[in-house]
Coordinates of C-alpha atoms and ligand atoms in Angstrom, one line a residue:
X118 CA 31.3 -17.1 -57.5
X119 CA 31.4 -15.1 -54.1
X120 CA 28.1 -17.1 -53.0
X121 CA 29.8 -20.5 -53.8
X122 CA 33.1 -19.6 -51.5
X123 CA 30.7 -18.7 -48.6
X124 CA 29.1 -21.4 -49.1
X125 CA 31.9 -23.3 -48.9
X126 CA 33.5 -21.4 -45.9
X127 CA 30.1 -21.8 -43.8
X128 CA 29.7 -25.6 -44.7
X129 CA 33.5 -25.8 -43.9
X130 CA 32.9 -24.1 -40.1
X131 CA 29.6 -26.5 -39.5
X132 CA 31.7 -29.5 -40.4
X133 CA 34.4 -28.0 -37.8
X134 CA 32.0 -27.2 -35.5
X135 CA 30.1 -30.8 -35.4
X136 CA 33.3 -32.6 -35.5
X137 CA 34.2 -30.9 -32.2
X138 CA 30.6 -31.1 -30.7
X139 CA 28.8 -33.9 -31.5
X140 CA 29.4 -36.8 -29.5
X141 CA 31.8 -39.1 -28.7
X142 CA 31.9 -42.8 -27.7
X143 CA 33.2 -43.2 -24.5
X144 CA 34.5 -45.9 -22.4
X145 CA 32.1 -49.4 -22.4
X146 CA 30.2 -47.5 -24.3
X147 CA 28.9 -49.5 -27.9
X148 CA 30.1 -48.5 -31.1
X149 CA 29.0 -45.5 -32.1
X150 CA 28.0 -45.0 -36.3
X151 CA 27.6 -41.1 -37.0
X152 CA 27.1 -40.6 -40.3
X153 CA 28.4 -37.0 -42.1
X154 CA 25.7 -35.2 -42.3
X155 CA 25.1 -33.3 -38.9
X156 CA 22.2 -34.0 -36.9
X157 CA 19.9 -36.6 -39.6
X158 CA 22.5 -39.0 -39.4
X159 CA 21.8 -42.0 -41.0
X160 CA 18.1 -41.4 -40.7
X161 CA 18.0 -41.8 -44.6
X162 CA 19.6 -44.9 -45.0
X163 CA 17.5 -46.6 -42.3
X164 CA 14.3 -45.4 -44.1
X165 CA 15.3 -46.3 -47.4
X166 CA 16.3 -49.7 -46.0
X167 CA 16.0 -50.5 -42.7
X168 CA 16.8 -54.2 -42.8
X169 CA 19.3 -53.6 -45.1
X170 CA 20.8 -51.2 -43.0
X171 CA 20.9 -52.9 -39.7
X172 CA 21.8 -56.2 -41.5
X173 CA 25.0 -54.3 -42.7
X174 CA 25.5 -52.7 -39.3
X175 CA 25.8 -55.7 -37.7
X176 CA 28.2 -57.3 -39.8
X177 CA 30.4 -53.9 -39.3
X178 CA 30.2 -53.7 -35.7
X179 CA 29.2 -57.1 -34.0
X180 CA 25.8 -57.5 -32.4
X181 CA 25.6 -54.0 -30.5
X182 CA 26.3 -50.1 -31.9
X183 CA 24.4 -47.0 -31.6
X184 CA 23.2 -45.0 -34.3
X185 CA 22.2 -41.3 -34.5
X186 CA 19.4 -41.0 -36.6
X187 CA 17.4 -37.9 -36.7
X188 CA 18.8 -35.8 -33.4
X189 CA 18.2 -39.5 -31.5
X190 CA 21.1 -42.0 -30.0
X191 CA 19.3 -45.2 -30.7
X192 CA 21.8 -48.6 -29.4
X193 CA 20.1 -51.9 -31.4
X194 CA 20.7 -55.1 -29.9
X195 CA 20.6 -57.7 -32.3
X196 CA 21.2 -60.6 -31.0
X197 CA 17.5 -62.0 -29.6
X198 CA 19.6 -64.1 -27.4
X199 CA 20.1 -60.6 -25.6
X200 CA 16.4 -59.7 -25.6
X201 CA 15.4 -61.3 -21.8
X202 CA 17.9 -58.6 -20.8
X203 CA 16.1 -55.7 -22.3
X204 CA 12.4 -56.8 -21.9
X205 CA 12.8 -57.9 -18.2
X206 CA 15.0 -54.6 -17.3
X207 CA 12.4 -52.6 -15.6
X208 CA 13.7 -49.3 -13.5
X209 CA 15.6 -47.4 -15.7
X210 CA 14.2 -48.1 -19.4
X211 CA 10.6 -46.4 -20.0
X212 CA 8.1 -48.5 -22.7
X213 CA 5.7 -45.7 -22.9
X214 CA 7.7 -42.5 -22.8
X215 CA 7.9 -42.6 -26.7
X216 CA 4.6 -43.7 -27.8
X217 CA 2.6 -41.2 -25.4
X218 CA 5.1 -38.5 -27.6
X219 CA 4.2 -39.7 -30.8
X220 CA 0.7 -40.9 -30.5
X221 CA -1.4 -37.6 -29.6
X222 CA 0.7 -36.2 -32.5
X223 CA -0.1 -38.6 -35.4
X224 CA -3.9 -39.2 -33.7
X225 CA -4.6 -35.5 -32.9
X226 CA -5.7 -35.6 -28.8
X227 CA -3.9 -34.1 -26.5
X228 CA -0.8 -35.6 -25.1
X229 CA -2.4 -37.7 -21.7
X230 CA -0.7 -36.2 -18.7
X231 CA -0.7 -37.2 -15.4
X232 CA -1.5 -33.6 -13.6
X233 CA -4.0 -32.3 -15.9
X234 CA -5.6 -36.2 -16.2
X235 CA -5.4 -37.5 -12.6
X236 CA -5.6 -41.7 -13.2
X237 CA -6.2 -41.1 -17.2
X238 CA -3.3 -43.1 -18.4
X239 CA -3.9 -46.0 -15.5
X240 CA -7.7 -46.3 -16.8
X241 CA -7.3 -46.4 -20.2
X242 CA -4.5 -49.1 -19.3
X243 CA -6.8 -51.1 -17.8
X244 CA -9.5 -51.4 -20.1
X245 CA -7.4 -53.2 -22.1
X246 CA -8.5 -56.1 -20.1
X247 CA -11.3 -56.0 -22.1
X248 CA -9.7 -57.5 -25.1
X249 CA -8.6 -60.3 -23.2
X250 CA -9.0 -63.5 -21.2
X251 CA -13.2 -64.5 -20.9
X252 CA -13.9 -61.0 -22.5
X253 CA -12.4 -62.1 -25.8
X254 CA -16.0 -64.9 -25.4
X255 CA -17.7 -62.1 -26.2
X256 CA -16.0 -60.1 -28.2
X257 CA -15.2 -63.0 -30.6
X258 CA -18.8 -64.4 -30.7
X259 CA -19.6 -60.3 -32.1
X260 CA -17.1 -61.0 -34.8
X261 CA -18.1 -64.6 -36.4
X262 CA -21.6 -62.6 -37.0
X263 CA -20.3 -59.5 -38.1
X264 CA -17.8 -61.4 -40.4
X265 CA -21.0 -63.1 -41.5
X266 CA -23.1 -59.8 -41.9
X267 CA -20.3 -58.9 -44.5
X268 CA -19.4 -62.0 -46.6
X269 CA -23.1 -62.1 -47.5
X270 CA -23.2 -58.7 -48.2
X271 CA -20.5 -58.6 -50.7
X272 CA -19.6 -61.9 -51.7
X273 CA -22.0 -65.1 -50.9
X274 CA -24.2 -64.1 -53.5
X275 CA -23.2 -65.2 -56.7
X276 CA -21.9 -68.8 -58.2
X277 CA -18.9 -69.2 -60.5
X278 CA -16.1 -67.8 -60.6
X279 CA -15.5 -63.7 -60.1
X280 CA -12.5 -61.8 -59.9
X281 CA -11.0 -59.5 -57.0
X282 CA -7.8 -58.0 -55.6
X283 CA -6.8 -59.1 -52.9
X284 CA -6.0 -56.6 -50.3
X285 CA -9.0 -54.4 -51.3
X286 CA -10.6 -58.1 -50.6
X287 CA -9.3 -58.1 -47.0
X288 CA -9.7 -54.3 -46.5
X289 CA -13.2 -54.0 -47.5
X290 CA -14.0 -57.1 -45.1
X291 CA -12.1 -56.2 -42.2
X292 CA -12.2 -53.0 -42.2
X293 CA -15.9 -53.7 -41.6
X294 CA -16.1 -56.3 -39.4
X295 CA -13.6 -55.3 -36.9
X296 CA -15.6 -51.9 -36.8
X297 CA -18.5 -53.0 -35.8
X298 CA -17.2 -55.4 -33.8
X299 CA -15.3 -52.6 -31.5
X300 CA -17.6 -49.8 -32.4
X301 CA -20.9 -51.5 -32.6
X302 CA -23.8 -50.6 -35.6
X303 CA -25.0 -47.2 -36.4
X304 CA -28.5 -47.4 -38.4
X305 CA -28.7 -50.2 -40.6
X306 CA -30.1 -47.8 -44.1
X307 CA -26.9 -45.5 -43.5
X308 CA -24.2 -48.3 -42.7
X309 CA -23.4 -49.4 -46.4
X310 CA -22.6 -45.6 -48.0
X311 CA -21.5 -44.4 -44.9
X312 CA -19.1 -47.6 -44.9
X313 CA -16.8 -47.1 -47.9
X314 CA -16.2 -43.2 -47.6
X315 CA -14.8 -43.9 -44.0
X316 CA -12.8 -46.5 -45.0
X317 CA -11.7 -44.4 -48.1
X318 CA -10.7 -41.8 -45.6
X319 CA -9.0 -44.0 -43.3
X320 CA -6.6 -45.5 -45.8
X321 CA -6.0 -41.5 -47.3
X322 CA -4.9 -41.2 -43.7
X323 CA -3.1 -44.8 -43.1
X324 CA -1.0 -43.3 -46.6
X325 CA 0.3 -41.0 -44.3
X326 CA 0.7 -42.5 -41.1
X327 CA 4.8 -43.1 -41.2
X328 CA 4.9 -39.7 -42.3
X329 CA 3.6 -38.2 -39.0
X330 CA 5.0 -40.8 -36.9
X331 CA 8.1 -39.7 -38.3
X332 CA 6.6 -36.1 -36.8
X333 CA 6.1 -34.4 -40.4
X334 CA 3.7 -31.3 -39.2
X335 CA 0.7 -32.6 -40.8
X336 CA 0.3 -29.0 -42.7
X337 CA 3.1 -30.3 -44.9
X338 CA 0.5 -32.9 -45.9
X339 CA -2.0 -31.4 -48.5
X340 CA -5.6 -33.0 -47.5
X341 CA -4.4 -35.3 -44.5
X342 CA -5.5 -32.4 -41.9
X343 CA -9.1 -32.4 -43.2
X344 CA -9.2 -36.0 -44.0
X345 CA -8.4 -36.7 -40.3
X346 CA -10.6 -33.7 -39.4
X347 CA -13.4 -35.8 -40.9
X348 CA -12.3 -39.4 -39.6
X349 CA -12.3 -38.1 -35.3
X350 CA -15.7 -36.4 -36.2
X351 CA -17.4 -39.6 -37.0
X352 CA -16.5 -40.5 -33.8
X353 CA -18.0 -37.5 -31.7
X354 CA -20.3 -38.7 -28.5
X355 CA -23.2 -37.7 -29.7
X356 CA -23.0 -39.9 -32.6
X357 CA -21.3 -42.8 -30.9
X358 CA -24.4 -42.4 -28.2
X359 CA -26.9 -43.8 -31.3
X360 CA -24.7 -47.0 -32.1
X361 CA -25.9 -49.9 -31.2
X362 CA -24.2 -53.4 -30.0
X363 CA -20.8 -51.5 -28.9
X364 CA -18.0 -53.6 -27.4
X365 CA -17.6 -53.4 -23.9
X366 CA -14.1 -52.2 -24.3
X367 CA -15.1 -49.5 -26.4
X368 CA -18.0 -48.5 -23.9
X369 CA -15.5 -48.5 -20.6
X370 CA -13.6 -46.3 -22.9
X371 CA -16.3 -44.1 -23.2
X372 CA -16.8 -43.4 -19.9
X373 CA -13.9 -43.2 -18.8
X374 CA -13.2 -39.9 -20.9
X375 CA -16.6 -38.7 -19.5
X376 CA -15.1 -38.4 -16.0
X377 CA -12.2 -35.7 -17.1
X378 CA -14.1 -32.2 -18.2
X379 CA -11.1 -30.7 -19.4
X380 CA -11.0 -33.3 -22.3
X381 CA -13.0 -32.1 -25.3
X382 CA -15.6 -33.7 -27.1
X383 CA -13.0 -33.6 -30.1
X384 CA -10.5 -34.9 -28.0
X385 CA -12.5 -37.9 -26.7
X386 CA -13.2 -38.6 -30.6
X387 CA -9.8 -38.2 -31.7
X388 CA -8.9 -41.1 -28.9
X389 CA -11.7 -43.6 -30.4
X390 CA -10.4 -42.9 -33.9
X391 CA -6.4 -43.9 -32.8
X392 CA -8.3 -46.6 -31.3
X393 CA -9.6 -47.5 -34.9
X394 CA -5.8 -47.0 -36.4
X395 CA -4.9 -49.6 -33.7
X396 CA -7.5 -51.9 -34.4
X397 CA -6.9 -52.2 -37.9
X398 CA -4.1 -50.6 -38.8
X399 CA -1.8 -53.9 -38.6
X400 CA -4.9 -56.1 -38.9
X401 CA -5.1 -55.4 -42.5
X402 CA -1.9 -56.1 -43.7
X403 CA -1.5 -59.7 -41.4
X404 CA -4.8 -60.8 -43.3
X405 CA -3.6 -60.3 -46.8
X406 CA -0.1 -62.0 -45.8
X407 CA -2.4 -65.3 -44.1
X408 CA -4.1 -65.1 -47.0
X409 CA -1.8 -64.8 -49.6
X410 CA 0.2 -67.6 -48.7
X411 CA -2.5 -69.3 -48.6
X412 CA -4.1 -69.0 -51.8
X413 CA -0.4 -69.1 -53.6
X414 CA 0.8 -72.7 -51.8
X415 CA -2.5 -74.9 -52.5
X416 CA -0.9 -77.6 -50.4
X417 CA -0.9 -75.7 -46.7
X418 CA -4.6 -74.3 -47.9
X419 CA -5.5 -77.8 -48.6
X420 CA -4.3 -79.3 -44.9
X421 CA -5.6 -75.6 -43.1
X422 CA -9.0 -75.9 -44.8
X423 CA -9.4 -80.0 -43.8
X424 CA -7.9 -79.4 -40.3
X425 CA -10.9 -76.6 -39.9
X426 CA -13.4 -79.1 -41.8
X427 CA -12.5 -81.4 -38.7
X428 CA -12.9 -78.9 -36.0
X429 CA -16.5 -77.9 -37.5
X430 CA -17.4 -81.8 -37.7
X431 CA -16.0 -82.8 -34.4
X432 CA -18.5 -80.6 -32.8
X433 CA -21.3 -82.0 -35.3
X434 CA -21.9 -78.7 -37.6
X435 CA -23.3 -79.5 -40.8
X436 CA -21.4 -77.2 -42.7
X437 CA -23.7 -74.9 -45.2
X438 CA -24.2 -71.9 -47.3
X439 CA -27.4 -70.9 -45.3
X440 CA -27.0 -71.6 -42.0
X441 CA -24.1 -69.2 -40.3
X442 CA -20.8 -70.8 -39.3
X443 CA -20.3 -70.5 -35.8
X444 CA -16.8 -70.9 -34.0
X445 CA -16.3 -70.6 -30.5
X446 CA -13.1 -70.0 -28.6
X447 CA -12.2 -73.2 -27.8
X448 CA -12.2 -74.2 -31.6
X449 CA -10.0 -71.5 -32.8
X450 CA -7.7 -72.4 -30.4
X451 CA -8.1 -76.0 -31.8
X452 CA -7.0 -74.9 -34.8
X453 CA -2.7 -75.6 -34.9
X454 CA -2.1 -75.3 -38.6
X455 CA -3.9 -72.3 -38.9
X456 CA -2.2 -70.9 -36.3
X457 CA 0.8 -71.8 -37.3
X458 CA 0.3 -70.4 -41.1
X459 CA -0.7 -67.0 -39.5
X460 CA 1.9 -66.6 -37.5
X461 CA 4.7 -67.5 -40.1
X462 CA 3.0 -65.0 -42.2
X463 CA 3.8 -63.0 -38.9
X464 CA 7.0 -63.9 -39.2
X465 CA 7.8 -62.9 -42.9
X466 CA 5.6 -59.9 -43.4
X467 CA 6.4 -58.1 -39.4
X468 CA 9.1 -55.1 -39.1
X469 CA 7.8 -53.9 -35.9
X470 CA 10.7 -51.8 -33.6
X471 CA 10.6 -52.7 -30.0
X472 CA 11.8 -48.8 -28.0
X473 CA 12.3 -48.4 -24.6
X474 CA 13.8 -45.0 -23.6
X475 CA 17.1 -44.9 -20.9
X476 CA 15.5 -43.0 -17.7
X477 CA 19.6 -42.3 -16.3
X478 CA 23.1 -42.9 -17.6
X479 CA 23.4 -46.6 -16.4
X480 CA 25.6 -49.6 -17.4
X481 CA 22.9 -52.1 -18.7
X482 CA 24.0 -55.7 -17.8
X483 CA 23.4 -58.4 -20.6
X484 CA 24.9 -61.3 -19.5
X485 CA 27.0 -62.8 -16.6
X486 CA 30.0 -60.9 -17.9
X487 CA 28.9 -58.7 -20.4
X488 CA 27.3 -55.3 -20.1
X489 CA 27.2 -51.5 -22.1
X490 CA 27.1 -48.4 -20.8
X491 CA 23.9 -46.3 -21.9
X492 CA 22.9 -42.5 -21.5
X493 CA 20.2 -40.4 -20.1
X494 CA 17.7 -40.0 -23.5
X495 CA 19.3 -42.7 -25.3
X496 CA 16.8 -45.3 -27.2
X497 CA 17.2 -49.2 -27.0
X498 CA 15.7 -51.0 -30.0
X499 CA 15.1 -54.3 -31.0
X500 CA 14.0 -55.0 -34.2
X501 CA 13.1 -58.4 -34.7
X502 CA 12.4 -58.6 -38.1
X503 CA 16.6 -59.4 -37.7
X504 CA 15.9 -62.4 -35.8
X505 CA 12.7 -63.6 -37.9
X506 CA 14.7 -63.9 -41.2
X507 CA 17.9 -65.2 -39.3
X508 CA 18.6 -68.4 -41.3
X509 CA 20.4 -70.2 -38.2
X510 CA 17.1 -70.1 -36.3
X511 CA 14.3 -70.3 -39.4
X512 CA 15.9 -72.6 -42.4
X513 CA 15.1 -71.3 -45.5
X514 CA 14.0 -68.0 -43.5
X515 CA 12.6 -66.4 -46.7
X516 CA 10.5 -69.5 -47.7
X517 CA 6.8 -69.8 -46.0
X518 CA 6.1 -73.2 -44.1
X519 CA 2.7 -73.2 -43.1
X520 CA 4.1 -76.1 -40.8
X521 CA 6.9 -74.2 -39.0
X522 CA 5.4 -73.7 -35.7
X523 CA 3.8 -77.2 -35.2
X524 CA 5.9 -80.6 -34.2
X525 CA 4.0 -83.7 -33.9
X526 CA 0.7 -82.0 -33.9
X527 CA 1.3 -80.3 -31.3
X528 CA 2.8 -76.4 -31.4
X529 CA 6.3 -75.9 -31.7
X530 CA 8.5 -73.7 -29.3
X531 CA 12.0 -74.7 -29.7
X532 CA 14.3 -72.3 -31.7
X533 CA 17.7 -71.9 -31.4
X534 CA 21.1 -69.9 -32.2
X535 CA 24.3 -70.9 -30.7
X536 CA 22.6 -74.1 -29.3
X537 CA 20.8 -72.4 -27.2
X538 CA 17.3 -72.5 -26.5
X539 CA 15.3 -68.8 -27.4
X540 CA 12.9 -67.9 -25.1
X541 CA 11.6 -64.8 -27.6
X542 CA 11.5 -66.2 -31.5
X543 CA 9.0 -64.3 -32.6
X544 CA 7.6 -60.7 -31.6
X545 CA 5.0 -59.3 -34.2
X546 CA 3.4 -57.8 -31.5
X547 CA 6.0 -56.1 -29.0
X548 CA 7.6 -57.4 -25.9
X549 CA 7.0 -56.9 -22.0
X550 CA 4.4 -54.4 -20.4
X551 CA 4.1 -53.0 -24.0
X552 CA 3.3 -55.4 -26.0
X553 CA -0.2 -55.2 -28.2
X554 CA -2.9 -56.0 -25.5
X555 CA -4.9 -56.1 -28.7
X556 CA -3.0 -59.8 -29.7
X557 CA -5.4 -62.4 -29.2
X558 CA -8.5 -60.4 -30.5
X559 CA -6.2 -59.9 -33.6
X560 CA -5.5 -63.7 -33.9
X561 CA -9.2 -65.2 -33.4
X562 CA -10.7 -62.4 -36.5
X563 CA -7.9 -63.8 -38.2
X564 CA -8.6 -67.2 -37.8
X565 CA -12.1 -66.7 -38.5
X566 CA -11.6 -64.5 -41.4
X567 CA -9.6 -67.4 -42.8
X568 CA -11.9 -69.9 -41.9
X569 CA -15.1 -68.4 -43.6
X570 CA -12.7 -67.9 -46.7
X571 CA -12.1 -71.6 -46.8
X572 CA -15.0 -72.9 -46.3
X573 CA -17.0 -70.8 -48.7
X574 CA -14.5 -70.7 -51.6
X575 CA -11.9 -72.4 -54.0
X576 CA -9.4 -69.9 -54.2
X577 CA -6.7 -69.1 -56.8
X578 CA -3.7 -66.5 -57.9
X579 CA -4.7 -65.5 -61.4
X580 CA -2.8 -66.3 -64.2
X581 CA 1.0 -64.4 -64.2
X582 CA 0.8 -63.0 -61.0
X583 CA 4.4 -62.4 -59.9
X584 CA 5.0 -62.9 -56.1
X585 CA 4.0 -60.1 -53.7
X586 CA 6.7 -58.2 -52.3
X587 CA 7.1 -56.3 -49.1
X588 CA 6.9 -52.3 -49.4
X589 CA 9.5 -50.9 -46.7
X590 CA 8.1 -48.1 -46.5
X591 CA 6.5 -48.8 -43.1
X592 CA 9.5 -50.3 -41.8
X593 CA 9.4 -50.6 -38.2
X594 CA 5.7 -49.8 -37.5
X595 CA 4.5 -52.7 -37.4
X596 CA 3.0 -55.1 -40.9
X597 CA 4.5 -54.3 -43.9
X598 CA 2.2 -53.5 -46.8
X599 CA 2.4 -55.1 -50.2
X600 CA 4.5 -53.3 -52.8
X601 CA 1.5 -54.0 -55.1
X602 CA -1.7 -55.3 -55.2
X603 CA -2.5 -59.6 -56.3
X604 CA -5.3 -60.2 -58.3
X605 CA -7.4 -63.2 -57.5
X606 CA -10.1 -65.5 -58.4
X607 CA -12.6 -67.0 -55.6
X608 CA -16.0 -69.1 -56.5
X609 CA -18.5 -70.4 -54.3
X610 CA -17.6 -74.3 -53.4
X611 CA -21.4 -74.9 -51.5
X612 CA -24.7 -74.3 -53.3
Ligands
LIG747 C1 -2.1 -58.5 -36.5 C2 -2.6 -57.5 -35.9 C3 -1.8 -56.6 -34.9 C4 -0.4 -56.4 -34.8 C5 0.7 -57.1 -35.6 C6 -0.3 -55.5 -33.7 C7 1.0 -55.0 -33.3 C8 1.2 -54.1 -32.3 C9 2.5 -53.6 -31.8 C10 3.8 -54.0 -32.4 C11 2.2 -52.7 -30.9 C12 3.3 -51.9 -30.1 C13 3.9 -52.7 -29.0 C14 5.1 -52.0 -28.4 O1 5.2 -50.8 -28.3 O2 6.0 -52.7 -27.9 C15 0.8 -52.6 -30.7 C16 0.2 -51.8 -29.7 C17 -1.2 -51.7 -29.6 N1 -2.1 -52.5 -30.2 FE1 -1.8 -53.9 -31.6 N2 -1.5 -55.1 -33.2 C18 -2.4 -55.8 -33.9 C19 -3.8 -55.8 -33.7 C20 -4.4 -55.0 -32.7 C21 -5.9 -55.0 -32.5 C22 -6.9 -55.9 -33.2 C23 -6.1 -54.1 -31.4 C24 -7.4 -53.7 -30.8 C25 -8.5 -54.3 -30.8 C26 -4.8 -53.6 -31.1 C27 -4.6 -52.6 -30.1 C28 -3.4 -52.1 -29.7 C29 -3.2 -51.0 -28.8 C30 -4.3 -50.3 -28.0 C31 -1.8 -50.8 -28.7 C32 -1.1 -49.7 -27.8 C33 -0.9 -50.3 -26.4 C34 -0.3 -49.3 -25.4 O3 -0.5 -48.1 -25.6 O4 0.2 -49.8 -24.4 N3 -3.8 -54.1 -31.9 N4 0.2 -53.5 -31.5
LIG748 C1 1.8 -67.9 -32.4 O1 2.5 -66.8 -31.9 C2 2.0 -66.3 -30.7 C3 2.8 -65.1 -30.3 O2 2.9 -64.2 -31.3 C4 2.1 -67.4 -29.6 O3 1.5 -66.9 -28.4 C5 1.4 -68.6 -30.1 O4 1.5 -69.6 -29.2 C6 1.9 -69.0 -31.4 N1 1.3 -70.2 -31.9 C7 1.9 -71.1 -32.6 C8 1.1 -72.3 -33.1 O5 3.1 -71.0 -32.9

């Protein structure tokens, strides 16, 4: 009885106390959504939901409010109209301020910092020049033969057909390829065992990963600590030393941490494994979605897989099961219904949350006549999953047209809301100076993941699958997962 009336009397004085503390919106300032419970705000409700949430917001309090959510002020614009103003507002809003937080955190390195890494950040900045332009020749060319290595390691063997599930499907051959791609071939008898434990152990850890983004202390996590403990040491110099047809991009990253002494070897290893999270992380998930649709609307797999039949004869390949398919760069980017069936699986399947962090209190401008006032610490987010579903710019937003991005064979850039023209309508990989340097890479192993799929197989949903759905768990991180697994059936179409 007594503890109950404290209890009430201290809950009653907290209440009193944030109510005369906490903040208040001031002049030109956005609307300003609190929640009651001190401090978390409506962090719950955005996790449980976060499109929900914002969708709800927005018909509340018009296209801009700030939200505390966990101890942060976070102002979303949602109108993509406003975006130019954001992405193209250099000075006072930081990209990087929140990732190098959250990164050495989740990744376990130490945070990268200026004084104690003279030029660290710039360098490993500029490797990612590596991944693009005339280095993707390369780099591409590594992964038609490594995609190759691994279809006829796992799956080119056998005639009629065989079952599977499909994101194990894509996991198991990604996962793979893109690893020896970046990472290059340790010795060929140990490859195969060594193979599935590490993937094992990467998607133990992926299982966690919104967890310690969200900065959980990875103690709280039962086995994630060793499991991670496990995943940087595969990726100690000594070891790396022995591989064998690395990517330059990994290389230049290599010694690039050799120059700083004060970085251990751990530390070095713990940067190549965030490099692995990065390289496949999101890669995953995009696959299954490309695929998925795919295989579940027969008619866009029927135009993809004749539009990549013409590409192949064009450049008189005889297409068969045993000499390797080879497609160069300039084929892929031949390749307009395939591009355009990836990147409206983009479009359905991405919840990635574009951050910059407010440097100063400032009045950001976002129009001729229209602009907010913003404070010191405060977070500006897009989150253009908003815009990708928005059924005035996509009709029929939640229905997949492999077709959506191509007009008279040529690729489609005109979107619009309020009449106007959009110059961003779809960002699955981040805006301005931080957007994924990793992109194009990304798009040509899809592509060619897609392409090997079609050519080799007829492809089907088994009976009663019901349609896949998106788990929002990962809600602003980037690909959503599946809620559950689709079970497929695949058979060899060339003897
Ligand atoms: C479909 C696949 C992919 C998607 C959807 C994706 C998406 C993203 C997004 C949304 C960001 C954050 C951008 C921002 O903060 O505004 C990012 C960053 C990054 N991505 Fe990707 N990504 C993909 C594949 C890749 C691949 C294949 C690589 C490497 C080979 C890669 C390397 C990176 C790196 C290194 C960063 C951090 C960049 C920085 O620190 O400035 N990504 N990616
Ligand atoms: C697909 O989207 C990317 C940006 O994510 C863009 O650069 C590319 O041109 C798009 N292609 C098509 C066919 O829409």
């Amino acid at each position: 009885m007594f503890t109950c009336a404290l209890l009430a009397v201290v809950s009653l004085l907290f209440a009193v106390h944030y109510f005369y503390t906490s903040r208040k919106r001031r002049e030109n300032e956005p609307p300003l959504i609190k929640g009651w419970i001190p401090f978390l705000g409506k962090a719950l409700e955005f996790r449980k939901d976060a499109y929900k949430f914002l969708d709800e917001q927005k018909r509340k309090h018009g296209d801009i409010f700030t939200v505390q959510i966990a101890g942060k002020y976070m102002t979303f614009i949602m109108d993509p109209l406003l975006y130019p103003y954001i992405i193209k507002h250099g000075r006072q809003l930081d990209f990087h301020e929140f990732s190098n937080k959250v990164a050495p955190v989740t990744f376990g390195y130490p945070p990268v910092h200026s004084k104690l890494h003279p030029g660290l950040k710039e360098q490993i900045q500029r490797a990612f020049k590596l991944l693009q332009g005339d280095n993707l020749t390369p780099l591409t060319e590594s992964m038609m033969g490594n995609l190759m290595l691994v279809f006829r390691q796992d799956h080119l063997g056998h005639g009629g057909w065989r079952s599977g599930s499909m994101y194990q499907f894509c996991l198991s051959v990604m996962f793979e390829a893109t690893l020896l791609t970046m990472f290059g071939h340790p010795a060929a008898a140990r490859r195969q065992t060594g193979m599935s434990t590490l993937r094992n152990d990467f998607v133990k850890f992926d299982n966690k990963f919104p967890l310690l983004i969200a900065q959980v202390p990875i103690w709280l996590l039962g086995e994630t600590s060793a499991v991670r403990k496990k995943l940087i040491n595969h990726f100690l110099p000594d070891r790396m030393s022995r591989w064998t047809d690395m990517s330059e991009f990994i290389r230049m990253r290599m010694e690039v941490f050799e120059n700083y002494e004060n970085l251990r070897d751990v530390d070095k290893a713990a940067h190549h494994f965030a490099m692995l999270w990065a390289s496949v992380g999101n890669t995953v998930p995009a696959t299954f979605w490309a695929m998925y649709y795919l295989v579940s609307h027969p008619e866009a797999l029927q135009a993809v897989r004749q539009e990549i039949q013409e590409v192949l004869s064009l450049s008189g390949v005889e297409f068969s099961s045993d000499t390797d398919v080879k497609l160069h760069r300039d084929q892929l980017d031949k390749l307009r219904y395939l591009e355009s069936t990836i990147n409206e699986s983009f479009r359905l399947s991405s919840a990635s949350m574009n951050i910059r962090v407010a440097q100063e209190d400032f009045s950001l401008r976002l129009g001729e006549s229209r602009s907010v006032a913003v404070r010191k610490g405060d977070i500006i987010a897009m989150y253009p999953q908003i815009m990708h579903l928005d059924p005035e710019i996509y009709e029929e937003p939640k229905t997949f047209r492999f077709d959506r991005y191509v007009h008279n064979g040529a690729e489609k850039t005109d979107f619009y809301k309020d009449d106007q023209k959009l110059k961003y309508y779809l960002m699955p990989f981040g805006s301005g100076s931080s957007m994924c340097p990793g992109r194009h890479f990304a798009m040509n192993e899809i592509k060619q993941f897609l392409c090997l799929l079609l050519l080799y197989f007829d492809l089907q949903l088994e009976d009663g699958q019901s349609r896949a759905e998106l788990d929002p768990s990962r809600a602003g991180l980037g690909i959503l997962l599946p809620s559950a697994d689709v079970r497929f059936r695949y058979r060899l179409r060339v003897v």
